Structures are given as structure tokens and as C-alpha cells.
CSV table of C-alpha atoms in Angstrom, one decimal:
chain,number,residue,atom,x,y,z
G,1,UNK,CA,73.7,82.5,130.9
G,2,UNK,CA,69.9,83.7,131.1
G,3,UNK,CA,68.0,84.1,127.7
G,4,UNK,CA,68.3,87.6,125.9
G,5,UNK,CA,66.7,88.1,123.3
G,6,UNK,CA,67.9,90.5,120.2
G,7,UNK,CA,65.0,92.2,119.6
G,8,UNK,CA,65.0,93.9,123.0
G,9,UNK,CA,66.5,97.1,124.7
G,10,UNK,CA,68.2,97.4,128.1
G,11,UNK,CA,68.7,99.2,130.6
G,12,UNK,CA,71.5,98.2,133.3
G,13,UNK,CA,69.2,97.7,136.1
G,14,UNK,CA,67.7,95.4,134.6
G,15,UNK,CA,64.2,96.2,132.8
G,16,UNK,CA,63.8,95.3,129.2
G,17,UNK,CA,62.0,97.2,126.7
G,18,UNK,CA,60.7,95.8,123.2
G,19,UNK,CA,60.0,98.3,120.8
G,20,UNK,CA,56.5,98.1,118.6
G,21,UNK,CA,56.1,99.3,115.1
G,22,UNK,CA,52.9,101.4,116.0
G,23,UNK,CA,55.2,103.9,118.4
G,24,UNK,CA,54.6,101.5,121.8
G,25,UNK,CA,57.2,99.6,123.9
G,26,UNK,CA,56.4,96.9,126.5
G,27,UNK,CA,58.3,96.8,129.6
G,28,UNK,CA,59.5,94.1,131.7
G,29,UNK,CA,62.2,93.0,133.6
G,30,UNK,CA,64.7,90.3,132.4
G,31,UNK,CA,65.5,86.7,133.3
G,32,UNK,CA,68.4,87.5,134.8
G,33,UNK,CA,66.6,90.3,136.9
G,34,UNK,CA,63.8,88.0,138.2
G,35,UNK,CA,66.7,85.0,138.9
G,36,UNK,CA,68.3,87.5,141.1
G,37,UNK,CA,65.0,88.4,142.9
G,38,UNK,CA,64.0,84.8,143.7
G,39,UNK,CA,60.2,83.6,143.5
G,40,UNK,CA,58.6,86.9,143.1
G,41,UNK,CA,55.5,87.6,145.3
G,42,UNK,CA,54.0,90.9,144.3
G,43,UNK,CA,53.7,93.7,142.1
G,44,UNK,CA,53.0,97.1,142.1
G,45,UNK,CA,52.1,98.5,138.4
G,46,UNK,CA,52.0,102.3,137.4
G,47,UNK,CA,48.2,103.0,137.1
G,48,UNK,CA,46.5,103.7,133.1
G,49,UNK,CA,47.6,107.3,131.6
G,50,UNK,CA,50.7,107.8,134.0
G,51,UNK,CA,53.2,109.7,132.6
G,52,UNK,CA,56.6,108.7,132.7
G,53,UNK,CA,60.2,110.0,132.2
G,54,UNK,CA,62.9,107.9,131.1
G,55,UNK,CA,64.8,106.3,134.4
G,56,UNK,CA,61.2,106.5,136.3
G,57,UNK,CA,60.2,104.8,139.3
G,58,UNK,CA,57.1,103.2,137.0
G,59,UNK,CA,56.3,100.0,139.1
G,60,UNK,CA,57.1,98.1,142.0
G,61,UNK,CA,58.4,94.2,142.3
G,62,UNK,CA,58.9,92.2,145.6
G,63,UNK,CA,60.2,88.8,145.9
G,64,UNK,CA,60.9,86.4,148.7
G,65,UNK,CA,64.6,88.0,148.7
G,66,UNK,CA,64.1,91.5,148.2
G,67,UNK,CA,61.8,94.4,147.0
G,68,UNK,CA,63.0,95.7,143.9
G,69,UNK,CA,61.9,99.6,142.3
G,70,UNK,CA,61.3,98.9,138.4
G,71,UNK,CA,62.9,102.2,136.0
G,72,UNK,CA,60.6,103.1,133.1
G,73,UNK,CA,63.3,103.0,130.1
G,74,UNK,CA,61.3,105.0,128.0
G,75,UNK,CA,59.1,108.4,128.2
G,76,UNK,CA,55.9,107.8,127.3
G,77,UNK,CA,52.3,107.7,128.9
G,78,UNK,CA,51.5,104.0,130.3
G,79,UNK,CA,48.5,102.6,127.9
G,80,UNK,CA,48.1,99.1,129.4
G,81,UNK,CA,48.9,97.5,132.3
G,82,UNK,CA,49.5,93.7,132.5
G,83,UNK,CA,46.9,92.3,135.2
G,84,UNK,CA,47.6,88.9,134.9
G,85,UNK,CA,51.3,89.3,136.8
G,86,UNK,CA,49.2,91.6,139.4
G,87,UNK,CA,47.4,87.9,140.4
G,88,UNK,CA,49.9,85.7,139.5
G,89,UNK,CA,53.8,87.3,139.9
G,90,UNK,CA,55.3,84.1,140.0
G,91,UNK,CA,54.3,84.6,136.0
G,92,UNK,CA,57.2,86.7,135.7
G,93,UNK,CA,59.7,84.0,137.0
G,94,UNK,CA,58.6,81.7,134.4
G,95,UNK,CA,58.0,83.6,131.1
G,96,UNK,CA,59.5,87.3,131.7
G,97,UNK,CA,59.8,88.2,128.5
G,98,UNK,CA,56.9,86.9,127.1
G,99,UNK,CA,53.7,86.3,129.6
G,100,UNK,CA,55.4,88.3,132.5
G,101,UNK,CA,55.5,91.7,130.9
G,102,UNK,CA,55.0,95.1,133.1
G,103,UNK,CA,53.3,97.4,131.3
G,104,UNK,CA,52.9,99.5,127.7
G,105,UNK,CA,53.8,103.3,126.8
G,106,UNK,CA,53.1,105.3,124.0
G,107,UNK,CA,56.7,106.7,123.3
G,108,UNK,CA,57.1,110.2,123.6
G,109,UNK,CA,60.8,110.6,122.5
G,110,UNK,CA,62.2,108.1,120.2
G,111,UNK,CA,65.6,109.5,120.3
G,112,UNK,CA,65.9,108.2,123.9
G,113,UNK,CA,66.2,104.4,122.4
G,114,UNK,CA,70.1,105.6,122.1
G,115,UNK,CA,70.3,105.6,125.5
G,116,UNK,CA,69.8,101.6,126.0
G,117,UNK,CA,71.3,98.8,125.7
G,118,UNK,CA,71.4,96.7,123.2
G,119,UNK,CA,71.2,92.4,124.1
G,120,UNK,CA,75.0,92.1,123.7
G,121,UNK,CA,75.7,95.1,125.8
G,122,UNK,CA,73.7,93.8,128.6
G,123,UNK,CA,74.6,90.2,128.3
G,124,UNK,CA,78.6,92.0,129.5
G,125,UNK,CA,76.6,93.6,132.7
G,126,UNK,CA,75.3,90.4,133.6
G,127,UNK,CA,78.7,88.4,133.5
G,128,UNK,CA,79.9,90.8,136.1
């Protein structure tokens, strides 16, 4: 079973969010999501001050298999993008939830957490 950390959010197509305590989230997709996709190749990030709605097209991932549209699971105006995956992808096949994040938003509705997974929820997805 791929790793899935607790202290995450889901949604079930795939991308992970980790809530901050200063009203930020980082975004990402999960282990499972980048061992369906296969040595990933390139990326496509949402550019600085985008604003996003939750279930957003926010970024773009293509892998030797596929190319992949990434969700935005939160609302929220992007605040830092991660350019070390735009140079490297094959970062997010290795460390996805750690090195291989997406990008940062500055929440703008914190009641839309409800609408996520939680790590056990989407552990049940990814058995099926």
C-alpha cells in the first residue's frame, strides 16, 4: 500500500493538501498518484497570485504514461510555487509528499476542508 500520511487531506483524484497553522495549505499529489503516472517528466505550475476555486484546474503533470490535470483542493490565491519539481519532476516520484510538493495557497474558505478526505478515507479509493 503507498504511504499516507495522517496529517494530510484528500481529494479522490488524487492531490493531497496539508494544512498550515498560519491559514496556508501545500498541495501535491500522492504516492499512489505519481505510481500510477510512471516517471514523471514535466510540470506545468499555476503562476504567483492565481486565484483558485476549489476542484480547479491549478497545474499540469505529464509522465511517460500519461498527462495528468492537477485539482486545486482548496480556494485560495497561490503564494509560492515549488521550482525545484519545475527542473527536476522526477522529484515528485521520489519524495511526493515532502520534496515534490506543487504549490502554496492562502485559504480563502476554511469550511471547504469538510469537503476532503481524510488519510483513511482515501487509503479505501486507492484499494479499488
Amino acid at each position: 500500500m503507498s504511504d499516507i500520511p495522517k496529517n494530510c487531506k484528500f481529494l479522490s483524484s488524487h492531490e493531497w493538501v496539508k494544512l498550515e497553522d498560519d491559514g496556508t495549505a501545500t498541495v501535491g499529489i500522492s504516492d499512489h498518484a505519481q505510481d500510477q503516472l510512471g516517471d514523471i517528466v514535466f510540470i506545468e505550475l499555476p503562476e504567483i497570485g492565481a486565484e483558485l476555486n476549489q476542484g480547479d484546474e491549478a497545474a499540469l503533470v505529464e509522465s511517460v504514461k500519461a498527462a495528468s490535470e492537477i485539482y486545486s483542493p482548496l480556494s485560495g490565491k497561490v503564494i509560492k510555487v515549488n521550482s525545484l519539481i519545475e527542473d527536476s519532476p522526477e522529484i515528485i516520484n521520489t519524495s511526493p509528499y515532502e520534496e515534490g510538493w506543487f504549490f502554496k495557497i492562502e485559504i480563502s474558505d476554511d469550511s471547504e476542508t469538510e469537503n476532503l478526505l481524510n488519510s483513511d478515507q482515501y487509503a479505501e479509493i486507492c484499494e479499488d
